[in-house]
Amino acid sequence: MAKTIKNQVAQERRETVAYTVKNEKLKQWVHEVAELCEPKEIYWCDGSQEEYDRLMSQMVAHGAAIALKKRPNSFLFRSDPSDVARVEARTYISYPDKDEAGPTNNWIDPVSLKKTMLDLYKGCMKGRTMYVIPFSMAPLDSPMAKIGIEITDSPYVVCNMHIMTRVGPQVIEALGTDGEFIPCLHSVGAPLAEGQEDALWPCAPIEKKYISHFPEENLIWSYGSGYGGNALLGKKCLALRIASVIARREGWMAEHMLILRLISPEGKVYHICAAFPSACGKTNLAMILPTVPGWKAECLGDDIAWLKIGPDGRLYAINPESGFFGVAPGTSHDSNPAAMDTLEKNCIFTNCALTDDGDVWWEGHDDPAPEHAIDWKGRDWTPDNPEPAAHPNARFTAPAAQCPVISPDWEKPQGVPVDIFIFGGRRTRVQPLVVEAFDWDHGVFLGATAASETTAANIGAVGNLRRDPFAMKPFCGYNMADYFAHWFAMGDRLGDKKPRIFYVNWFRKNDEGKWLWPGFGDNSRVLKWMCERIEGKVGAEETPIGYMPRQDDLDLTGLDWPMERIAEALEVDIEAFKAEVPDMEQHFAQFGARLPERMKIQFEEYKKRLGL
Ligand code: GTP
Ligand code: SPV
Ligand code: MN
């Protein structure tokens, strides 16, 4: 009897699909999810402009989106104040064996996690449309491409996925009858009772949020949040956490890295991949306008790189995304002019302030604070308000193709050959401007010990120093000790074609709290030094922490900046480094016997160089 009723409900559910789906496994999964989540209808997305416009106008009509008068085809959303960033504390890597997730990930065993989440998913889409989003990470014609299907009850997620990934029937076509896809299930976790009015930003309370990964099944289940990496499942969940596991198995790499092309005055091309933690300068560096005379740059990606060894033995990088989900505060024509030009049209803004003339504003914008605005919580705001008008993790979603400095090769199916890896973080103290690794293994040690002050990109305290190895702490889908081993192994396979490794810190301050380095476009001066190190054209000094430029080794032509501050930015305080050894000790100890022997050797050599 119960079964009959269930079937009747299923039959009543409208399903809209404008193309033919031949993949039985996909159809079956979609219908199973519908049975579980009980949406009022199923809608298969086609990725068209018409679809985007239709969903946006529905959201405008409802009040969830505000069409910006000043920016063509651009919209502002305000999230629930509890749902403003990734939730690392509620993010799980679920293997039957806890050790597979490792000490840097949250873990619940798959059986109990699924049980908990199935209870939450039961009827969670009541009163809502269930959207099926077929998407590709990396261009479909790339050998690196991975197909995902995101099921979501959020039209905001659909529109963001349109920008961030490649959505449409061409993906379904590529799947054919039995192609592989990564199932990504997402719900905001806010079912609607009959006649209940929808919230402007529906979501579930923190203790009901789960961002779960089942790497052994290539499966992603996200519940309760509508924001960024919690909800746009192609990004951190698929392209980093799940992809890192696949990459290790298949011998490639999935990294939290920007991809940048630098061109010397002689026309020599260098490709740089840089891993900085969230909100620590990837988007800025990715779109750099070099100030160092004669050098040019092009952007290929600002957040994620997939890297694979090519037929010539070099390492090739491709950006799996098609948009930027960038931090708005601090973005200005001064700090990132290319990003500002990218944002002129066709963008989604989340948690920015709304000006009275119908534009967005945020702290650090070129325009001075407006006399009056509506803040990210929807309240009247004036400059004397002690709270910021935009949330510190307010974001823009922008099509990569609109970036004025996007590389003509950004969608090249095989990617671009990498010359340089950069690691780094945000450190007010101790860490100097730039260090070059002695060799690959030392570079892996630098990546593994990377430390950074926490930012508003995650819900939690801001400004706390933590180890964030390779900027992957929140994004590695398996035991980080095995990830270190994978880096060593990749180096062995690359032989003499290994990229050179550097470590940077743009964020060091003096005792008065002033930046020691100008940053932004002037970071090109540091990049130039790196390229010239490869060519053997420029000197360096050997220090216990690595090779470093002397002030004269950096091209400071035309730089208007107190030279004594640059000297300070390059200072190595050995005592300060010694004082951090116990913390490194602890950091490595958490991996126990799983820590690669080569890492232990690097650590021993490091301590010896420090005189310990
Ligand atoms: P996710 O998108 O969260 O992964 O972060 P991201 O690494 O792309 O961060 P983004 O480039 O948006 O960094 C934003 C913050 O870093 C802003 O506060 C910027 O002002 C600051 N920033 C970026 N580059 C520099 C720099 O060279 N110097 C200084 N002082 N700040 C910088
Ligand atoms: C990050 O936090 O590293 C981001 C933003 O790139 S999110 O997509 O929300 O993870
Ligand atoms: Mn990121």
GROMACS .gro file of N, CA and C in nm, residues 411-503:
model
  279
  411GLU      N    1   4.212   2.764  -2.245
  411GLU     CA    2   4.130   2.642  -2.261
  411GLU      C    3   4.200   2.536  -2.346
  412LYS      N    4   4.328   2.553  -2.368
  412LYS     CA    5   4.405   2.457  -2.447
  412LYS      C    6   4.388   2.318  -2.385
  413PRO      N    7   4.341   2.220  -2.463
  413PRO     CA    8   4.304   2.092  -2.401
  413PRO      C    9   4.417   2.024  -2.323
  414GLN      N   10   4.540   2.038  -2.369
  414GLN     CA   11   4.650   1.967  -2.299
  414GLN      C   12   4.711   2.050  -2.188
  415GLY      N   13   4.667   2.177  -2.172
  415GLY     CA   14   4.724   2.262  -2.068
  415GLY      C   15   4.854   2.328  -2.111
  416VAL      N   16   4.923   2.385  -2.016
  416VAL     CA   17   5.050   2.456  -2.045
  416VAL      C   18   5.161   2.399  -1.956
  417PRO      N   19   5.286   2.395  -2.008
  417PRO     CA   20   5.396   2.336  -1.931
  417PRO      C   21   5.443   2.426  -1.817
  418VAL      N   22   5.455   2.368  -1.699
  418VAL     CA   23   5.485   2.447  -1.579
  418VAL      C   24   5.636   2.457  -1.557
  419ASP      N   25   5.684   2.579  -1.531
  419ASP     CA   26   5.825   2.603  -1.503
  419ASP      C   27   5.851   2.624  -1.355
  420ILE      N   28   5.752   2.683  -1.287
  420ILE     CA   29   5.774   2.727  -1.149
  420ILE      C   30   5.653   2.693  -1.062
  421PHE      N   31   5.681   2.638  -0.944
  421PHE     CA   32   5.579   2.626  -0.839
  421PHE      C   33   5.610   2.728  -0.731
  422ILE      N   34   5.505   2.794  -0.683
  422ILE     CA   35   5.523   2.884  -0.568
  422ILE      C   36   5.428   2.839  -0.457
  423PHE      N   37   5.482   2.828  -0.337
  423PHE     CA   38   5.397   2.809  -0.219
  423PHE      C   39   5.403   2.937  -0.139
  424GLY      N   40   5.311   2.950  -0.043
  424GLY     CA   41   5.316   3.070   0.038
  424GLY      C   42   5.200   3.078   0.133
  425GLY      N   43   5.191   3.192   0.199
  425GLY     CA   44   5.083   3.214   0.294
  425GLY      C   45   5.088   3.356   0.341
  426ARG      N   46   5.000   3.384   0.433
  426ARG     CA   47   4.986   3.518   0.489
  426ARG      C   48   5.052   3.517   0.626
  427ARG      N   49   5.168   3.580   0.635
  427ARG     CA   50   5.238   3.583   0.764
  427ARG      C   51   5.286   3.723   0.795
  428THR      N   52   5.233   3.778   0.901
  428THR     CA   53   5.266   3.913   0.942
  428THR      C   54   5.412   3.921   0.988
  429ARG      N   55   5.462   3.810   1.037
  429ARG     CA   56   5.595   3.807   1.098
  429ARG      C   57   5.681   3.698   1.035
  430VAL      N   58   5.809   3.701   1.063
  430VAL     CA   59   5.906   3.594   1.042
  430VAL      C   60   5.937   3.561   0.896
  431GLN      N   61   5.836   3.520   0.819
  431GLN     CA   62   5.862   3.464   0.686
  431GLN      C   63   5.904   3.576   0.588
  432PRO      N   64   6.024   3.564   0.530
  432PRO     CA   65   6.069   3.669   0.438
  432PRO      C   66   5.995   3.667   0.304
  433LEU      N   67   6.023   3.768   0.224
  433LEU     CA   68   5.954   3.789   0.096
  433LEU      C   69   5.959   3.667   0.004
  434VAL      N   70   6.080   3.613  -0.016
  434VAL     CA   71   6.091   3.500  -0.108
  434VAL      C   72   6.211   3.413  -0.074
  435VAL      N   73   6.191   3.283  -0.093
  435VAL     CA   74   6.296   3.183  -0.071
  435VAL      C   75   6.290   3.085  -0.187
  436GLU      N   76   6.406   3.046  -0.237
  436GLU     CA   77   6.409   2.941  -0.339
  436GLU      C   78   6.453   2.810  -0.274
  437ALA      N   79   6.382   2.703  -0.305
  437ALA     CA   80   6.418   2.572  -0.249
  437ALA      C   81   6.552   2.526  -0.306
  438PHE      N   82   6.629   2.454  -0.224
  438PHE     CA   83   6.758   2.400  -0.271
  438PHE      C   84   6.736   2.298  -0.382
  439ASP      N   85   6.630   2.220  -0.369
  439ASP     CA   86   6.599   2.118  -0.470
  439ASP      C   87   6.453   2.077  -0.450
  440TRP      N   88   6.407   1.981  -0.528
  440TRP     CA   89   6.265   1.939  -0.523
  440TRP      C   90   6.224   1.896  -0.382
  441ASP      N   91   6.305   1.807  -0.321
  441ASP     CA   92   6.266   1.755  -0.189
  441ASP      C   93   6.256   1.868  -0.086
  442HIS      N   94   6.348   1.962  -0.095
  442HIS     CA   95   6.341   2.077  -0.003
  442HIS      C   96   6.215   2.159  -0.033
  443GLY      N   97   6.182   2.171  -0.162
  443GLY     CA   98   6.060   2.243  -0.200
  443GLY      C   99   5.936   2.175  -0.145
  444VAL      N  100   5.935   2.042  -0.148
  444VAL     CA  101   5.821   1.968  -0.093
  444VAL      C  102   5.812   1.992   0.059
  445PHE      N  103   5.928   1.999   0.122
  445PHE     CA  104   5.932   2.033   0.266
  445PHE      C  105   5.875   2.173   0.291
  446LEU      N  106   5.911   2.268   0.205
  446LEU     CA  107   5.857   2.404   0.219
  446LEU      C  108   5.705   2.403   0.204
  447GLY      N  109   5.655   2.328   0.105
  447GLY     CA  110   5.510   2.318   0.085
  447GLY      C  111   5.443   2.253   0.205
  448ALA      N  112   5.506   2.149   0.257
  448ALA     CA  113   5.447   2.070   0.366
  448ALA      C  114   5.442   2.147   0.497
  449THR      N  115   5.532   2.245   0.513
  449THR     CA  116   5.537   2.319   0.638
  449THR      C  117   5.473   2.458   0.625
  450ALA      N  118   5.413   2.485   0.509
  450ALA     CA  119   5.354   2.618   0.485
  450ALA      C  120   5.260   2.654   0.600
  451ALA      N  121   5.269   2.780   0.643
  451ALA     CA  122   5.185   2.827   0.752
  451ALA      C  123   5.122   2.959   0.710
  452SER      N  124   5.001   2.984   0.759
  452SER     CA  125   4.931   3.104   0.717
  452SER      C  126   4.831   3.145   0.823
  453GLU      N  127   4.803   3.274   0.829
  453GLU     CA  128   4.701   3.324   0.922
  453GLU      C  129   4.564   3.300   0.859
  454THR      N  130   4.470   3.250   0.940
  454THR     CA  131   4.339   3.213   0.885
  454THR      C  132   4.261   3.336   0.839
  455THR      N  133   4.173   3.315   0.741
  455THR     CA  134   4.097   3.424   0.678
  455THR      C  135   3.947   3.396   0.686
  456ALA      N  136   3.869   3.492   0.639
  456ALA     CA  137   3.724   3.481   0.643
  456ALA      C  138   3.667   3.384   0.538
  457ALA      N  139   3.755   3.317   0.461
  457ALA     CA  140   3.706   3.222   0.360
  457ALA      C  141   3.650   3.096   0.425
  458ASN      N  142   3.679   3.077   0.553
  458ASN     CA  143   3.622   2.965   0.628
  458ASN      C  144   3.549   3.024   0.749
  459ILE      N  145   3.441   2.958   0.791
  459ILE     CA  146   3.373   3.005   0.912
  459ILE      C  147   3.458   2.963   1.032
  460GLY      N  148   3.502   3.060   1.111
  460GLY     CA  149   3.589   3.033   1.225
  460GLY      C  150   3.672   3.157   1.253
  461ALA      N  151   3.764   3.142   1.349
  461ALA     CA  152   3.844   3.259   1.389
  461ALA      C  153   3.935   3.303   1.275
  462VAL      N  154   3.955   3.434   1.264
  462VAL     CA  155   4.040   3.491   1.159
  462VAL      C  156   4.172   3.538   1.223
  463GLY      N  157   4.285   3.515   1.153
  463GLY     CA  158   4.413   3.567   1.199
  463GLY      C  159   4.495   3.470   1.282
  464ASN      N  160   4.446   3.348   1.299
  464ASN     CA  161   4.523   3.249   1.375
  464ASN      C  162   4.623   3.179   1.284
  465LEU      N  163   4.746   3.169   1.330
  465LEU     CA  164   4.846   3.100   1.249
  465LEU      C  165   4.819   2.950   1.252
  466ARG      N  166   4.818   2.889   1.133
  466ARG     CA  167   4.806   2.743   1.129
  466ARG      C  168   4.888   2.689   1.013
  467ARG      N  169   4.928   2.563   1.025
  467ARG     CA  170   4.994   2.496   0.913
  467ARG      C  171   4.889   2.465   0.809
  468ASP      N  172   4.916   2.501   0.687
  468ASP     CA  173   4.824   2.472   0.577
  468ASP      C  174   4.908   2.417   0.461
  469PRO      N  175   4.948   2.289   0.473
  469PRO     CA  176   5.040   2.232   0.375
  469PRO      C  177   4.989   2.249   0.232
  470PHE      N  178   5.073   2.306   0.147
  470PHE     CA  179   5.042   2.322   0.004
  470PHE      C  180   4.909   2.397  -0.018
  471ALA      N  181   4.863   2.472   0.085
  471ALA     CA  182   4.731   2.539   0.080
  471ALA      C  183   4.619   2.438   0.057
  472MET      N  184   4.645   2.313   0.095
  472MET     CA  185   4.552   2.203   0.068
  472MET      C  186   4.489   2.146   0.195
  473LYS      N  187   4.517   2.204   0.311
  473LYS     CA  188   4.461   2.146   0.433
  473LYS      C  189   4.309   2.124   0.421
  474PRO      N  190   4.234   2.223   0.375
  474PRO     CA  191   4.089   2.200   0.368
  474PRO      C  192   4.045   2.119   0.245
  475PHE      N  193   4.140   2.083   0.157
  475PHE     CA  194   4.098   2.032   0.026
  475PHE      C  195   4.158   1.898  -0.013
  476CYS      N  196   4.239   1.838   0.073
  476CYS     CA  197   4.302   1.711   0.036
  476CYS      C  198   4.208   1.597   0.073
  477GLY      N  199   4.174   1.514  -0.024
  477GLY     CA  200   4.074   1.410  -0.002
  477GLY      C  201   4.129   1.281   0.057
  478TYR      N  202   4.251   1.281   0.103
  478TYR     CA  203   4.309   1.160   0.163
  478TYR      C  204   4.415   1.199   0.263
  479ASN      N  205   4.481   1.099   0.319
  479ASN     CA  206   4.580   1.125   0.425
  479ASN      C  207   4.692   1.215   0.373
  480MET      N  208   4.711   1.327   0.438
  480MET     CA  209   4.808   1.427   0.393
  480MET      C  210   4.950   1.371   0.386
  481ALA      N  211   4.982   1.273   0.469
  481ALA     CA  212   5.115   1.212   0.464
  481ALA      C  213   5.134   1.141   0.329
  482ASP      N  214   5.028   1.077   0.280
  482ASP     CA  215   5.036   1.011   0.150
  482ASP      C  216   5.043   1.114   0.038
  483TYR      N  217   4.980   1.228   0.063
  483TYR     CA  218   4.986   1.338  -0.034
  483TYR      C  219   5.130   1.390  -0.044
  484PHE      N  220   5.199   1.401   0.070
  484PHE     CA  221   5.340   1.441   0.066
  484PHE      C  222   5.419   1.339  -0.018
  485ALA      N  223   5.392   1.212   0.007
  485ALA     CA  224   5.463   1.106  -0.066
  485ALA      C  225   5.437   1.118  -0.216
  486HIS      N  226   5.314   1.155  -0.250
  486HIS     CA  227   5.278   1.171  -0.391
  486HIS      C  228   5.361   1.284  -0.455
  487TRP      N  229   5.382   1.391  -0.381
  487TRP     CA  230   5.466   1.500  -0.432
  487TRP      C  231   5.609   1.452  -0.457
  488PHE      N  232   5.664   1.376  -0.362
  488PHE     CA  233   5.799   1.323  -0.384
  488PHE      C  234   5.801   1.234  -0.509
  489ALA      N  235   5.700   1.150  -0.521
  489ALA     CA  236   5.695   1.055  -0.633
  489ALA      C  237   5.683   1.129  -0.767
  490MET      N  238   5.604   1.235  -0.770
  490MET     CA  239   5.590   1.312  -0.894
  490MET      C  240   5.725   1.372  -0.933
  491GLY      N  241   5.798   1.420  -0.833
  491GLY     CA  242   5.931   1.476  -0.860
  491GLY      C  243   6.022   1.372  -0.923
  492ASP      N  244   6.017   1.250  -0.871
  492ASP     CA  245   6.100   1.143  -0.927
  492ASP      C  246   6.064   1.117  -1.072
  493ARG      N  247   5.933   1.115  -1.099
  493ARG     CA  248   5.890   1.088  -1.237
  493ARG      C  249   5.928   1.202  -1.332
  494LEU      N  250   5.931   1.324  -1.278
  494LEU     CA  251   5.961   1.439  -1.365
  494LEU      C  252   6.111   1.452  -1.394
  495GLY      N  253   6.194   1.387  -1.311
  495GLY     CA  254   6.339   1.389  -1.335
  495GLY      C  255   6.391   1.529  -1.356
  496ASP      N  256   6.467   1.551  -1.465
  496ASP     CA  257   6.526   1.684  -1.486
  496ASP      C  258   6.426   1.783  -1.545
  497LYS      N  259   6.300   1.743  -1.559
  497LYS     CA  260   6.197   1.835  -1.610
  497LYS      C  261   6.110   1.892  -1.497
  498LYS      N  262   6.159   1.876  -1.375
  498LYS     CA  263   6.084   1.926  -1.260
  498LYS      C  264   6.076   2.079  -1.262
  499PRO      N  265   5.960   2.135  -1.230
  499PRO     CA  266   5.955   2.280  -1.208
  499PRO      C  267   6.041   2.318  -1.087
  500ARG      N  268   6.091   2.442  -1.086
  500ARG     CA  269   6.164   2.494  -0.969
  500ARG      C  270   6.062   2.537  -0.863
  501ILE      N  271   6.101   2.530  -0.736
  501ILE     CA  272   6.007   2.560  -0.628
  501ILE      C  273   6.053   2.680  -0.545
  502PHE      N  274   5.959   2.770  -0.519
  502PHE     CA  275   5.985   2.891  -0.439
  502PHE      C  276   5.878   2.903  -0.330
  503TYR      N  277   5.907   2.986  -0.230
  503TYR     CA  278   5.810   3.013  -0.123
  503TYR      C  279   5.805   3.165  -0.103
   0.00000   0.00000   0.00000
